[in-house]
mmCIF file of C-alpha atoms in Angstrom:
data_model
loop_
_atom_site.group_PDB
_atom_site.id
_atom_site.type_symbol
_atom_site.label_atom_id
_atom_site.label_comp_id
_atom_site.label_asym_id
_atom_site.label_seq_id
_atom_site.Cartn_x
_atom_site.Cartn_y
_atom_site.Cartn_z
ATOM 1 C CA UNK A 18 1.616 -4.035 -21.649
ATOM 2 C CA UNK A 19 0.782 -3.825 -17.855
ATOM 3 C CA UNK A 20 1.671 -6.526 -15.497
ATOM 4 C CA UNK A 21 -0.854 -7.643 -12.755
ATOM 5 C CA UNK A 22 -0.334 -9.423 -9.426
ATOM 6 C CA UNK A 23 -2.637 -10.444 -6.642
ATOM 7 C CA UNK A 24 -1.597 -10.695 -3.007
ATOM 8 C CA UNK A 25 -3.644 -11.882 -0.054
ATOM 9 C CA UNK A 26 -2.954 -11.058 3.467
ATOM 10 C CA UNK A 27 -4.649 -13.254 6.069
ATOM 11 C CA UNK A 28 -5.343 -11.997 9.750
ATOM 12 C CA UNK A 29 -6.523 -13.768 12.859
ATOM 13 C CA UNK A 30 -8.479 -10.583 13.727
ATOM 14 C CA UNK A 31 -12.020 -10.160 12.561
ATOM 15 C CA UNK A 32 -12.638 -7.878 9.494
ATOM 16 C CA UNK A 33 -14.324 -5.296 11.790
ATOM 17 C CA UNK A 34 -11.131 -5.040 13.858
ATOM 18 C CA UNK A 35 -8.912 -4.392 10.910
ATOM 19 C CA UNK A 36 -11.290 -1.882 9.440
ATOM 20 C CA UNK A 37 -11.538 -0.143 12.873
ATOM 21 C CA UNK A 38 -7.854 0.130 13.018
ATOM 22 C CA UNK A 39 -7.591 1.589 9.545
ATOM 23 C CA UNK A 40 -10.219 4.064 10.409
ATOM 24 C CA UNK A 41 -7.917 5.591 13.152
ATOM 25 C CA UNK A 42 -5.505 8.309 11.892
ATOM 26 C CA UNK A 43 -2.864 7.139 14.539
ATOM 27 C CA UNK A 44 -2.694 3.756 12.897
ATOM 28 C CA UNK A 45 -1.393 5.501 9.663
ATOM 29 C CA UNK A 46 0.782 8.049 11.550
ATOM 30 C CA UNK A 47 2.548 5.147 13.484
ATOM 31 C CA UNK A 48 3.000 3.148 10.108
ATOM 32 C CA UNK A 49 4.728 6.340 8.574
ATOM 33 C CA UNK A 50 6.961 6.583 11.627
ATOM 34 C CA UNK A 51 8.170 2.976 11.108
ATOM 35 C CA UNK A 52 8.958 3.753 7.441
ATOM 36 C CA UNK A 53 11.257 6.439 8.580
ATOM 37 C CA UNK A 54 13.803 3.814 9.210
ATOM 38 C CA UNK A 55 13.960 3.231 5.428
ATOM 39 C CA UNK A 56 13.308 6.778 4.288
ATOM 40 C CA UNK A 57 13.277 9.670 6.570
ATOM 41 C CA UNK A 58 10.712 11.712 4.699
ATOM 42 C CA UNK A 59 7.230 9.972 5.272
ATOM 43 C CA UNK A 60 3.995 11.510 6.314
ATOM 44 C CA UNK A 61 0.194 11.230 6.261
ATOM 45 C CA UNK A 62 -0.703 13.940 3.854
ATOM 46 C CA UNK A 63 -4.433 13.636 4.353
ATOM 47 C CA UNK A 64 -6.803 11.418 6.090
ATOM 48 C CA UNK A 65 -10.552 11.035 6.374
ATOM 49 C CA UNK A 66 -12.831 8.484 7.929
ATOM 50 C CA UNK A 67 -16.638 8.860 8.054
ATOM 51 C CA UNK A 68 -19.813 7.165 6.842
ATOM 52 C CA UNK A 69 -18.619 6.978 3.267
ATOM 53 C CA UNK A 70 -15.490 5.065 4.122
ATOM 54 C CA UNK A 71 -11.699 5.648 4.702
ATOM 55 C CA UNK A 72 -9.334 7.749 2.519
ATOM 56 C CA UNK A 73 -5.718 8.233 3.334
ATOM 57 C CA UNK A 74 -2.868 9.842 1.311
ATOM 58 C CA UNK A 75 0.642 9.020 2.078
ATOM 59 C CA UNK A 76 3.714 10.645 0.965
ATOM 60 C CA UNK A 77 7.306 8.835 1.176
ATOM 61 C CA UNK A 78 10.500 10.126 -0.339
ATOM 62 C CA UNK A 79 13.161 7.415 -1.228
ATOM 63 C CA UNK A 80 16.635 8.642 -2.019
ATOM 64 C CA UNK A 81 17.939 7.966 -5.545
ATOM 65 C CA UNK A 82 20.906 6.284 -4.021
ATOM 66 C CA UNK A 83 18.702 3.848 -2.266
ATOM 67 C CA UNK A 84 16.925 2.647 -5.511
ATOM 68 C CA UNK A 85 18.093 -0.418 -7.418
ATOM 69 C CA UNK A 86 20.390 0.272 -10.246
ATOM 70 C CA UNK A 87 17.810 -0.394 -12.850
ATOM 71 C CA UNK A 88 15.485 2.174 -11.300
ATOM 72 C CA UNK A 89 18.321 4.664 -11.164
ATOM 73 C CA UNK A 90 18.492 4.614 -15.029
ATOM 74 C CA UNK A 91 15.187 6.324 -15.191
ATOM 75 C CA UNK A 92 14.905 8.233 -12.072
ATOM 76 C CA UNK A 93 17.379 11.199 -12.218
ATOM 77 C CA UNK A 94 16.467 12.337 -8.629
ATOM 78 C CA UNK A 95 14.890 11.218 -5.303
ATOM 79 C CA UNK A 96 11.655 9.379 -5.788
ATOM 80 C CA UNK A 97 8.540 10.867 -4.174
ATOM 81 C CA UNK A 98 5.915 8.503 -4.021
ATOM 82 C CA UNK A 99 2.309 9.491 -3.235
ATOM 83 C CA UNK A 100 -0.051 6.825 -2.271
ATOM 84 C CA UNK A 101 -3.787 7.188 -2.002
ATOM 85 C CA UNK A 102 -5.772 4.431 -0.512
ATOM 86 C CA UNK A 103 -9.514 3.938 -0.001
ATOM 87 C CA UNK A 104 -11.948 1.435 1.609
ATOM 88 C CA UNK A 105 -15.599 2.098 1.311
ATOM 89 C CA UNK A 106 -17.960 1.866 4.310
ATOM 90 C CA UNK A 107 -17.726 -1.322 6.347
ATOM 91 C CA UNK A 108 -19.507 -4.216 4.940
ATOM 92 C CA UNK A 109 -19.498 -7.417 6.983
ATOM 93 C CA UNK A 110 -19.337 -9.546 3.896
ATOM 94 C CA UNK A 111 -16.980 -7.696 1.642
ATOM 95 C CA UNK A 112 -15.545 -4.009 1.873
ATOM 96 C CA UNK A 113 -14.026 -2.871 -1.297
ATOM 97 C CA UNK A 114 -11.597 -0.191 -2.004
ATOM 98 C CA UNK A 115 -8.773 1.063 -4.449
ATOM 99 C CA UNK A 116 -5.176 2.276 -4.151
ATOM 100 C CA UNK A 117 -2.819 4.018 -6.535
ATOM 101 C CA UNK A 118 0.630 5.398 -6.393
ATOM 102 C CA UNK A 119 2.114 8.349 -8.421
ATOM 103 C CA UNK A 120 5.661 9.616 -8.786
ATOM 104 C CA UNK A 121 6.239 13.072 -10.257
ATOM 105 C CA UNK A 122 8.199 12.536 -13.686
ATOM 106 C CA UNK A 123 7.920 8.926 -12.956
ATOM 107 C CA UNK A 124 7.765 6.754 -16.129
ATOM 108 C CA UNK A 125 4.633 4.692 -15.180
ATOM 109 C CA UNK A 126 1.451 4.039 -13.054
ATOM 110 C CA UNK A 127 0.387 1.794 -10.419
ATOM 111 C CA UNK A 128 -3.257 1.107 -9.605
ATOM 112 C CA UNK A 129 -4.930 -1.427 -7.600
ATOM 113 C CA UNK A 130 -8.261 -2.829 -6.086
ATOM 114 C CA UNK A 131 -8.598 -4.156 -2.627
ATOM 115 C CA UNK A 132 -11.286 -6.180 -0.600
ATOM 116 C CA UNK A 133 -11.479 -6.829 2.978
ATOM 117 C CA UNK A 134 -13.684 -10.046 3.803
ATOM 118 C CA UNK A 135 -14.233 -12.480 6.708
ATOM 119 C CA UNK A 136 -12.794 -15.781 6.684
ATOM 120 C CA UNK A 137 -13.212 -18.845 9.255
ATOM 121 C CA UNK A 138 -10.147 -17.848 11.081
ATOM 122 C CA UNK A 139 -10.333 -13.987 10.962
ATOM 123 C CA UNK A 140 -10.275 -11.924 7.705
ATOM 124 C CA UNK A 141 -8.221 -11.396 4.549
ATOM 125 C CA UNK A 142 -7.277 -8.410 2.506
ATOM 126 C CA UNK A 143 -6.864 -9.265 -1.334
ATOM 127 C CA UNK A 144 -5.070 -6.673 -3.394
ATOM 128 C CA UNK A 145 -4.768 -6.782 -6.999
ATOM 129 C CA UNK A 146 -2.075 -4.514 -8.385
ATOM 130 C CA UNK A 147 -1.399 -3.328 -11.888
ATOM 131 C CA UNK A 148 1.814 -1.747 -12.949
ATOM 132 C CA UNK A 149 2.622 -0.030 -16.123
ATOM 133 C CA UNK A 150 5.935 1.495 -17.169
ATOM 134 C CA UNK A 151 6.463 3.480 -20.232
ATOM 135 C CA UNK A 152 10.310 2.898 -20.889
ATOM 136 C CA UNK A 153 10.997 0.794 -23.889
ATOM 137 C CA UNK A 154 13.212 -2.189 -23.426
ATOM 138 C CA UNK A 155 13.212 -2.153 -19.633
ATOM 139 C CA UNK A 156 9.449 -1.736 -19.055
ATOM 140 C CA UNK A 157 8.926 -5.496 -18.363
ATOM 141 C CA UNK A 158 11.619 -5.651 -15.950
ATOM 142 C CA UNK A 159 10.749 -2.529 -13.951
ATOM 143 C CA UNK A 160 7.108 -3.659 -13.862
ATOM 144 C CA UNK A 161 8.076 -6.939 -12.342
ATOM 145 C CA UNK A 162 10.515 -5.201 -9.912
ATOM 146 C CA UNK A 163 7.716 -2.816 -8.772
ATOM 147 C CA UNK A 164 5.361 -5.691 -8.127
ATOM 148 C CA UNK A 165 7.860 -7.775 -6.260
ATOM 149 C CA UNK A 166 8.625 -4.739 -4.074
ATOM 150 C CA UNK A 167 4.924 -4.124 -3.573
ATOM 151 C CA UNK A 168 4.364 -7.668 -2.220
ATOM 152 C CA UNK A 169 7.278 -7.013 0.302
ATOM 153 C CA UNK A 170 5.485 -3.775 1.308
ATOM 154 C CA UNK A 171 2.078 -5.446 1.648
ATOM 155 C CA UNK A 172 3.684 -8.314 3.729
ATOM 156 C CA UNK A 173 5.349 -5.859 5.977
ATOM 157 C CA UNK A 174 2.095 -3.827 6.260
ATOM 158 C CA UNK A 175 0.165 -6.895 7.262
ATOM 159 C CA UNK A 176 2.693 -7.683 10.109
ATOM 160 C CA UNK A 177 2.494 -4.047 11.246
ATOM 161 C CA UNK A 178 -1.273 -4.166 11.183
ATOM 162 C CA UNK A 179 -1.338 -7.396 13.402
ATOM 163 C CA UNK A 180 1.038 -5.837 15.979
ATOM 164 C CA UNK A 181 -0.836 -2.453 15.962
ATOM 165 C CA UNK A 182 -4.111 -4.053 16.556
ATOM 166 C CA UNK A 183 -2.752 -6.273 19.311
ATOM 167 C CA UNK A 184 -1.137 -3.246 21.022
ATOM 168 C CA UNK A 185 -4.014 -0.748 20.384
ATOM 169 C CA UNK A 186 -7.430 -2.411 20.030
#
């Protein structure tokens, strides 16, 4: 059975600014450069931004020795994560998108839905993630670990976005 988790990141910037930042490839390149402190192999594999919206594919390699012991029981080599994220065309009321992550030979899936909308003090991105692991006996623990780590990632990315917008837009 898959586990779900919702996370909301609140920003003091208007939704248009956050969307504008994410529609610039340099935003993603700079984010991947920051991730290299954790894992040295990070890259923007592809990026498009046009009238249909934004689509970015990120690749990150995490060494097996950096994984928690429970994850090492199912991952026999370094973990290569390919993350695809989309946002539709900007809508001042609610811009929707998706994201997913895949791991070759990984024992599960991660999918999610996101929406960017204005608030009185700026804007919010709400992300709803669904993790499913296909390993008997440890699936629930691994799903929970994935979702907890995902919240940490989203929190770090929200701080990064605030800083990047302040410095670049």
